[in-house]
XYZ file of C-alpha atoms in Angstrom:
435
model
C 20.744 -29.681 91.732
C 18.134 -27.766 90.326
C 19.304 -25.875 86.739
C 17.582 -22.342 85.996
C 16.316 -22.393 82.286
C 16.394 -19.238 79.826
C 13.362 -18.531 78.356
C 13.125 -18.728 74.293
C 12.626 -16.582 72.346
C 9.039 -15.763 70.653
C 8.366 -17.280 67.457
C 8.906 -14.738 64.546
C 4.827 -15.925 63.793
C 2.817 -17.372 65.960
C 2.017 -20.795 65.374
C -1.606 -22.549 66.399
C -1.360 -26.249 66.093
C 1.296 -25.882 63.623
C -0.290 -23.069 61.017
C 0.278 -19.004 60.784
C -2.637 -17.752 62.250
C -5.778 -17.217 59.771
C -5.121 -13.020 60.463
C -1.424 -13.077 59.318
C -1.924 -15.214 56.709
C -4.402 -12.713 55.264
C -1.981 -10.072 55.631
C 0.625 -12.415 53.231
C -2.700 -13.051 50.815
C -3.802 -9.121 50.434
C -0.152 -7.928 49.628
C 0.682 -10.887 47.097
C -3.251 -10.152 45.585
C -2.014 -6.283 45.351
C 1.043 -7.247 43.836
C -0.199 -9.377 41.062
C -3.086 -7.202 40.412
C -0.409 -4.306 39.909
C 1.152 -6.146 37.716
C -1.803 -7.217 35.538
C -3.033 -3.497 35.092
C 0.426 -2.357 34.392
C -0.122 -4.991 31.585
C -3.334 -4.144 30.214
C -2.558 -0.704 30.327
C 0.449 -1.166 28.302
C -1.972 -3.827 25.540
C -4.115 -1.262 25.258
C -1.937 1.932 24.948
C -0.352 -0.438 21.914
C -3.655 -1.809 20.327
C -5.173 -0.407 17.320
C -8.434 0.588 19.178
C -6.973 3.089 21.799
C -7.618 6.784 20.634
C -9.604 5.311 17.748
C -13.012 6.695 16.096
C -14.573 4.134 14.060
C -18.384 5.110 12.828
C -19.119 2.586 10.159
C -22.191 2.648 7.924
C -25.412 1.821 8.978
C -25.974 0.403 5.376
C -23.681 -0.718 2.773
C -22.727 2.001 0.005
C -24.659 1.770 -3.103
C -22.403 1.693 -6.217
C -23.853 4.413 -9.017
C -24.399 2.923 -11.959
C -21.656 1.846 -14.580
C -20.455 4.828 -17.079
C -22.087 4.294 -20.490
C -20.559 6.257 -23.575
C -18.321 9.489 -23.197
C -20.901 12.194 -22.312
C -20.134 15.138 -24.195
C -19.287 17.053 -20.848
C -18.916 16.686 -17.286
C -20.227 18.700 -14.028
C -18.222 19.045 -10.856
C -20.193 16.856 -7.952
C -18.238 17.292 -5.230
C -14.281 17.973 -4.117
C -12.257 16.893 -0.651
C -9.068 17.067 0.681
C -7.152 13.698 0.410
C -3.240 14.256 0.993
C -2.664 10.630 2.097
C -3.415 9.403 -1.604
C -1.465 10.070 -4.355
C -4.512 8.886 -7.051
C -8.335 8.632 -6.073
C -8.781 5.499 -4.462
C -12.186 3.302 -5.458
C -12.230 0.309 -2.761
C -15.814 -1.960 -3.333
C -18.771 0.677 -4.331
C -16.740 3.323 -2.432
C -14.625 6.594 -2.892
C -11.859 7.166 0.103
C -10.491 9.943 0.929
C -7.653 9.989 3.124
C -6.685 12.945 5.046
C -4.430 14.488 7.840
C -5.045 11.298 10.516
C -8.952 10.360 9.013
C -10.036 7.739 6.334
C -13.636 8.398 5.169
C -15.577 6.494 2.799
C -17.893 8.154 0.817
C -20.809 8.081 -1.611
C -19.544 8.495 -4.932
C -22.316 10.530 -6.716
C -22.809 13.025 -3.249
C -19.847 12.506 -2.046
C -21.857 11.825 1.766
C -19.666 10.761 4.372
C -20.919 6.982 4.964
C -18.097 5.817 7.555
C -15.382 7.223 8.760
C -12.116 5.821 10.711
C -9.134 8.359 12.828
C -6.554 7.577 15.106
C -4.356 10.207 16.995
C -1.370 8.622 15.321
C -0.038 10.092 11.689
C -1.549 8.696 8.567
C 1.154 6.897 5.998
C -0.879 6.230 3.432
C -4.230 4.314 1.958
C -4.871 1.674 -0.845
C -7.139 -0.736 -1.941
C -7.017 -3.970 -2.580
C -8.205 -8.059 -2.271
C -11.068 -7.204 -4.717
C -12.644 -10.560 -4.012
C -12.786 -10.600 0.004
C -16.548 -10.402 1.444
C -18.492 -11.272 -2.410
C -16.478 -8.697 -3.997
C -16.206 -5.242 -1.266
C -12.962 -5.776 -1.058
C -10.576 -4.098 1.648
C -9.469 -0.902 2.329
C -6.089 -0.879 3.910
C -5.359 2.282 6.161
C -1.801 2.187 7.280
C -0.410 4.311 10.534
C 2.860 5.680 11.873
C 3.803 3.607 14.830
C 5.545 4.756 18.107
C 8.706 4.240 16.399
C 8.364 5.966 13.504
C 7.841 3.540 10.997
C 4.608 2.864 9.428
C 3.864 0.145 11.835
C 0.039 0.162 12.114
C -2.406 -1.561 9.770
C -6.018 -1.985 9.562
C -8.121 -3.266 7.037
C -11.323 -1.769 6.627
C -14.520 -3.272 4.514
C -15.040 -0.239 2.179
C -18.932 -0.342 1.458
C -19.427 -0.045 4.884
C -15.943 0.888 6.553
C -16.282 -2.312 9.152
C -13.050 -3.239 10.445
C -11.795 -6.927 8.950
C -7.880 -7.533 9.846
C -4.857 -5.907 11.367
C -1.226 -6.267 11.651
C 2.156 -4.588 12.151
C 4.297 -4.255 9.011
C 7.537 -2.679 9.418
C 7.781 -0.335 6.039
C 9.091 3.565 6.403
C 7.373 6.673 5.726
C 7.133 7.826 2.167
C 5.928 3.906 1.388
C 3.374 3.089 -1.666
C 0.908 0.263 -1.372
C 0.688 -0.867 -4.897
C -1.844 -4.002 -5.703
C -2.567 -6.539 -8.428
C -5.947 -8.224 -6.771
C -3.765 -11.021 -4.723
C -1.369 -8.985 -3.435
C -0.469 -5.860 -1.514
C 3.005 -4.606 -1.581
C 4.261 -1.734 0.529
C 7.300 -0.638 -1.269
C 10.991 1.291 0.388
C 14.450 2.346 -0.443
C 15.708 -0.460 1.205
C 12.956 -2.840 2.202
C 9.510 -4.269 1.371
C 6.848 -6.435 2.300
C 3.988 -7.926 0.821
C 0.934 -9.453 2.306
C -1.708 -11.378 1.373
C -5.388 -11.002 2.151
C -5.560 -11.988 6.053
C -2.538 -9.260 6.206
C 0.100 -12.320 6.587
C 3.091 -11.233 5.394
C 4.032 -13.502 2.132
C 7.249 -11.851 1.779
C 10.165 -9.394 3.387
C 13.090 -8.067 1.378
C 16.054 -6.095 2.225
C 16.948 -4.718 4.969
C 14.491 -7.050 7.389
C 14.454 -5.195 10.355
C 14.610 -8.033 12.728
C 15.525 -10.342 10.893
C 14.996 -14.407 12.385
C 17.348 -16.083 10.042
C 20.312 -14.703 8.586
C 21.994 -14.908 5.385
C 19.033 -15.375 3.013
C 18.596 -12.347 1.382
C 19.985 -12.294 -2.223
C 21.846 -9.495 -1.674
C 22.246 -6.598 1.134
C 23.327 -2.842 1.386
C 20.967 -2.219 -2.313
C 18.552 0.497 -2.710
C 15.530 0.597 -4.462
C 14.457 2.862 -7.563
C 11.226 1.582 -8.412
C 8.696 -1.214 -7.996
C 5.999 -2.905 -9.444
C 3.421 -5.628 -8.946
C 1.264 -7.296 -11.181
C 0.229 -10.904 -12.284
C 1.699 -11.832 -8.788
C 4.673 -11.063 -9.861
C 6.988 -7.856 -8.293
C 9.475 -6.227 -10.235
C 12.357 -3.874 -8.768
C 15.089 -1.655 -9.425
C 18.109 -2.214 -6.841
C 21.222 0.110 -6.817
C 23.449 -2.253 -5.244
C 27.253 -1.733 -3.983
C 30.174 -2.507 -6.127
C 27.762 -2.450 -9.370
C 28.287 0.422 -11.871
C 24.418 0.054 -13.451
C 20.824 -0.384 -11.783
C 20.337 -4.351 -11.621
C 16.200 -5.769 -12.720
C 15.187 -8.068 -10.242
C 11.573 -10.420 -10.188
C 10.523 -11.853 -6.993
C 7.434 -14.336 -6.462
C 5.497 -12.615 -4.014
C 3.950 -15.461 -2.792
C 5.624 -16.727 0.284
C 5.968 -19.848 -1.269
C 9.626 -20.457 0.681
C 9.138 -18.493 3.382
C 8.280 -14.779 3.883
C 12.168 -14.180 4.645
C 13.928 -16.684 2.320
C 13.046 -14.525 -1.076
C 12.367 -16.812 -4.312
C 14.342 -14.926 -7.435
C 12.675 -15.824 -10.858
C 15.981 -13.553 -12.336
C 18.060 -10.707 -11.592
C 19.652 -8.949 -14.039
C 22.158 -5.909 -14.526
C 20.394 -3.055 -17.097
C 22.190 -1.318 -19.626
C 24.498 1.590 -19.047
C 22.722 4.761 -19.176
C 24.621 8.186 -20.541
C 23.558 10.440 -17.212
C 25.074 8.290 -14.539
C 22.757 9.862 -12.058
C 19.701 8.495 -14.060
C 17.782 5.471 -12.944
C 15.869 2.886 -14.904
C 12.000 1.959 -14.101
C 9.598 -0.938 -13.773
C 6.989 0.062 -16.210
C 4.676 -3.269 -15.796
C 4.886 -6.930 -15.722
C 2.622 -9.546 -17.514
C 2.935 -13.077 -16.753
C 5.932 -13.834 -19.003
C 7.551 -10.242 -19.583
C 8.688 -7.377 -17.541
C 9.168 -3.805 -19.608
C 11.335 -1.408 -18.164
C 12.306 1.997 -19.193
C 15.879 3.076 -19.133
C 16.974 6.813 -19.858
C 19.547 8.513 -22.247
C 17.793 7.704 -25.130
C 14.266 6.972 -23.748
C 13.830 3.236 -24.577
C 12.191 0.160 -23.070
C 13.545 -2.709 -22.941
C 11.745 -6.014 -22.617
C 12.432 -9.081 -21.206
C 11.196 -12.561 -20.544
C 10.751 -14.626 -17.432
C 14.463 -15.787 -17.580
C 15.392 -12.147 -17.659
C 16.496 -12.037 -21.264
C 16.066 -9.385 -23.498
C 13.477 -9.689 -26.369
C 12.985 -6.233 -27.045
C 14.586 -2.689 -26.819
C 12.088 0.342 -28.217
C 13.016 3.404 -28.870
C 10.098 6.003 -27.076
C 9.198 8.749 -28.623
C 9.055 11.134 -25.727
C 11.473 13.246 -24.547
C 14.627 12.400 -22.548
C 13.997 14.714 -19.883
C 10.627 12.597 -18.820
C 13.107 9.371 -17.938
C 16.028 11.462 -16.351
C 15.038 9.909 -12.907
C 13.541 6.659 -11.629
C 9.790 6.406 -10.178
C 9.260 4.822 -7.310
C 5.889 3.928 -8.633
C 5.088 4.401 -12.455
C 2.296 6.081 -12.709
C 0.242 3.381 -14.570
C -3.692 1.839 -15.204
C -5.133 -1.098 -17.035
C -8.214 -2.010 -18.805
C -7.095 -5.325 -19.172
C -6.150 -5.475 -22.888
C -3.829 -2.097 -22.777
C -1.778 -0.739 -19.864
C -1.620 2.972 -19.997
C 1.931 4.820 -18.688
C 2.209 7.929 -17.953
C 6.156 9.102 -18.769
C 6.007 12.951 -17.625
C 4.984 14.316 -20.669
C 3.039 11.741 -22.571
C 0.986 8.471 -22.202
C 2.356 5.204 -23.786
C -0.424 2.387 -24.568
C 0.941 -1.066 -23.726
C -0.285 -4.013 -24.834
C -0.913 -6.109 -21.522
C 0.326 -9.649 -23.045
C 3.724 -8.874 -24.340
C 4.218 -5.520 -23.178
C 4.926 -3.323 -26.420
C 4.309 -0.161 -27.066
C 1.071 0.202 -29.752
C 0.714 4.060 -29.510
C 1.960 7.534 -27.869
C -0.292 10.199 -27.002
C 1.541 13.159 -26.258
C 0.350 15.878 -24.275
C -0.935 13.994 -21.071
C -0.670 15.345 -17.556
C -1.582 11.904 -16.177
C -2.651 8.063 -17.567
C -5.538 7.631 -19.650
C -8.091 5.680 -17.978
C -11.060 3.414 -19.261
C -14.670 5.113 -18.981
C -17.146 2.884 -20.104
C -17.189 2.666 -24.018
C -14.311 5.101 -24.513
C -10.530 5.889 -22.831
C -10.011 9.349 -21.007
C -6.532 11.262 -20.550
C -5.955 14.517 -18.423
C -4.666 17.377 -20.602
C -4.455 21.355 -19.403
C -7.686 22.565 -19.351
C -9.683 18.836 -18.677
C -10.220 15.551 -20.462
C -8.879 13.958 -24.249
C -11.429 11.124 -25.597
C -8.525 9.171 -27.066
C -8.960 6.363 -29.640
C -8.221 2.863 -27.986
C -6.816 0.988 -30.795
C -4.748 4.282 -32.014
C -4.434 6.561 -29.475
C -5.140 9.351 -31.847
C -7.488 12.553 -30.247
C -10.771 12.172 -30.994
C -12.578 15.092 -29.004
C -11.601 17.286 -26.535
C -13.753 18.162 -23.283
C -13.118 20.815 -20.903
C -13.586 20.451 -17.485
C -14.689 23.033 -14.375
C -11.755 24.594 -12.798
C -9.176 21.974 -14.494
C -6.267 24.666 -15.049
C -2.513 24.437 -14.814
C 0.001 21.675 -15.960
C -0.047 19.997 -12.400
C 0.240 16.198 -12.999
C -3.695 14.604 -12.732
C -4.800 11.037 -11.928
C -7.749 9.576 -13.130
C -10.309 7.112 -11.756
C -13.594 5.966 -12.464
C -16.426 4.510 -9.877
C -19.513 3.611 -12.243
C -20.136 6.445 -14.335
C -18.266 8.984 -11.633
C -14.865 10.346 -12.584
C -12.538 11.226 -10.144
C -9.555 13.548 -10.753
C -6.966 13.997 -7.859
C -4.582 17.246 -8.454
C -2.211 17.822 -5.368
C -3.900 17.331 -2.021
C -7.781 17.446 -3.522
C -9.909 14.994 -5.264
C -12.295 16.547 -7.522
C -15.574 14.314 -8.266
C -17.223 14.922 -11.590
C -20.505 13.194 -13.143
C -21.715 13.503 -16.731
C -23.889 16.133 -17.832
């Protein structure tokens, strides 16, 4: 009997000695190769849209910035140089041999006695602020740190810029809100908040997070959570703060070691200590200055400041002879400089000589619209109408100098790049040399 078979079906592929033809397999290849080079664009796209070169403009120097030459004694008057706009500074900033001025979204360095633009760096992305600081990096230029708003709001964006020729050296992503201060003390860079903070080191590593970390990898390590933060210092690598913390009835003094020395996220407390009551419950104490064994801090309602050593004891409470009114709120940064022997405070209405080993007062000069400042043989103070020649060891008035177009009673802070003096009122820095 002879059975009729039903042909089979054709093969979904068709097979030649046991392999997919060379043309379909091609077919396979090309769509996989489309597919992963989708996929890789998508990705580089998305790098570069994140990066801190995209929308950038970065002209650096052709040559390094010549410092002018150091300030000798107190000429007997000053000329205006030049004047910019620098809104993203809240004192003139001297990084290396450079001025910076920071405006709008643009960091320029400039020559101090011209005020040239030498270098200048802009991103289409809002500028939080400026500082200087790691004095010793590259034989002594220092950096210049330029922090951005990120796509999230928070000033997320950091670059570190070589200020004598506005090179870029480092970068990171810190995670510190708008309205944040860098403050320095030649180590360290802190970038102070309400509720959290971060310091970094040179290379831009962070050394330490505290607060409210905002993603945080271990849990349960932070001294204390739900505080806020009056004001904050750092100097002698050490950081002083004033928390507000839940369930406490006065401000509380706390020291950290900024040094990362247990881990950026696992704080190390030298002390923290509750502050005297003050008589306007809506006043807040301030971190004046630390040296390496005391902390002074001013509390309000009577004006004092109180002292204490590196256990967090008192040693000291001063009565200040300004008035109450200039400590009826908390600083988040006290508006401060240093010569090295005397650090000069600026309460609102006067400036207070410190002596930088144990912290006490030595003199008041009242009258000040902003901290005196060292200019080569002699010490400078703002007053309405220009410039005070104070004595050092005293503090007593020993000339008076007027200066071009230096009217009103708005605050003024002083700095010096060689024998250039810089006065920032408002949004402007005013550049003056000796005449």
């Amino acid at each position: 009997m002879t059975h009729s078979s039903t042909p089979e079906a054709p093969p979904t592929q068709e097979v030649v000695r046991g392999r997919v033809r060379p043309e379909r397999r091609r077919r396979g290849d090309v769509i996989a190769v489309a597919v992963i080079a989708v996929v890789v664009l998508v990705g580089a796209v998305v790098l570069w849209r994140t990066s801190p070169v995209v929308a950038t403009t970065d002209s650096t120097a052709a040559t390094p910035i010549a410092a002018p030459p150091r300030a000798g004694d107190v000429p007997a008057g000053f000329a205006e140089a030049w004047r910019a706009a620098s809104g993203a500074t809240p004192a003139p900033v001297v990084s290396g041999p450079a001025v910076v001025t920071a405006d709008g979204s643009t960091v320029i360095g400039r020559d101090a006695v011209s005020g040239a633009e030498r270098w200048r760096y802009s991103r289409d992305i809002p500028l939080c602020t400026v500082g200087s600081g790691f004095p010793s990096a590259d034989n002594g230029a220092g950096r210049l740190l330029a922090l951005y708003q990120g796509p999230t709001g928070w000033c997320s964006e950091l670059t570190a810029l070589r200020p004598d020729t506005g090179a870029r050296a480092a970068s990171s992503n810190p995670d510190v809100h708008p309205g944040t201060r860098l403050i320095a003390d030649g180590t360290f860079v802190a970038a102070t908040g309400s509720d959290y903070l971060e310091v970094w080191r040179s290379d831009l590593v962070r050394t330490l997070e505290y607060g409210a970390v905002p993603t945080p990898v271990q849990v349960g390590v932070q001294p204390r959570t739900g505080c806020t933060y009056g004001s904050t210092a750092l100097m002698q690598s050490r950081l002083g703060l004033i928390e507000r913390c839940p369930g406490e009835t006065t401000d509380r003094l706390t020291v950290v070691t900024p040094d990362g020395s247990g881990g950026a996220e696992k704080p190390q407390v030298e002390f923290s200590v509750p502050l005297p009551p003050s008589a306007l419950p809506s006043a807040g104490a301030t971190v004046v200055a630390l040296s390496a064994d005391r902390v002074a801090v001013a509390l309000p309602a009577p004006a004092r400041l109180m002292i204490l050593d590196r256990t967090g004891r008192q040693i000291g409470l001063i009565s200040l002879d300004v008035p109450d009114a200039d400590l009826a709120r908390s600083v988040a940064v006290a508006p401060t400089s240093t010569d090295g022997n005397r650090v000069y405070w600026w309460t609102g209405s006067a400036t207070v000589a410190l002596d930088a080993a144990d912290l006490a007062p030595v003199w008041t000069a009242p009258g000040t619209l902003g901290p005196a400042v060292a200019y080569g043989t002699g010490l400078l103070a703002p007053v309405p109408g220009g410039l005070v020649e104070l004595d050092p060891r005293r503090g007593t008035v020993l000339r008076t100098i007027p200066l071009p177009g230096a009217g009103g009673t708005a605050p003024v802070r002083l700095a010096v790049q060689g024998d250039i003096l810089l006065a920032q009122r408002g949004s402007e820095v005013v550049a003056y040399r000796p005449s």
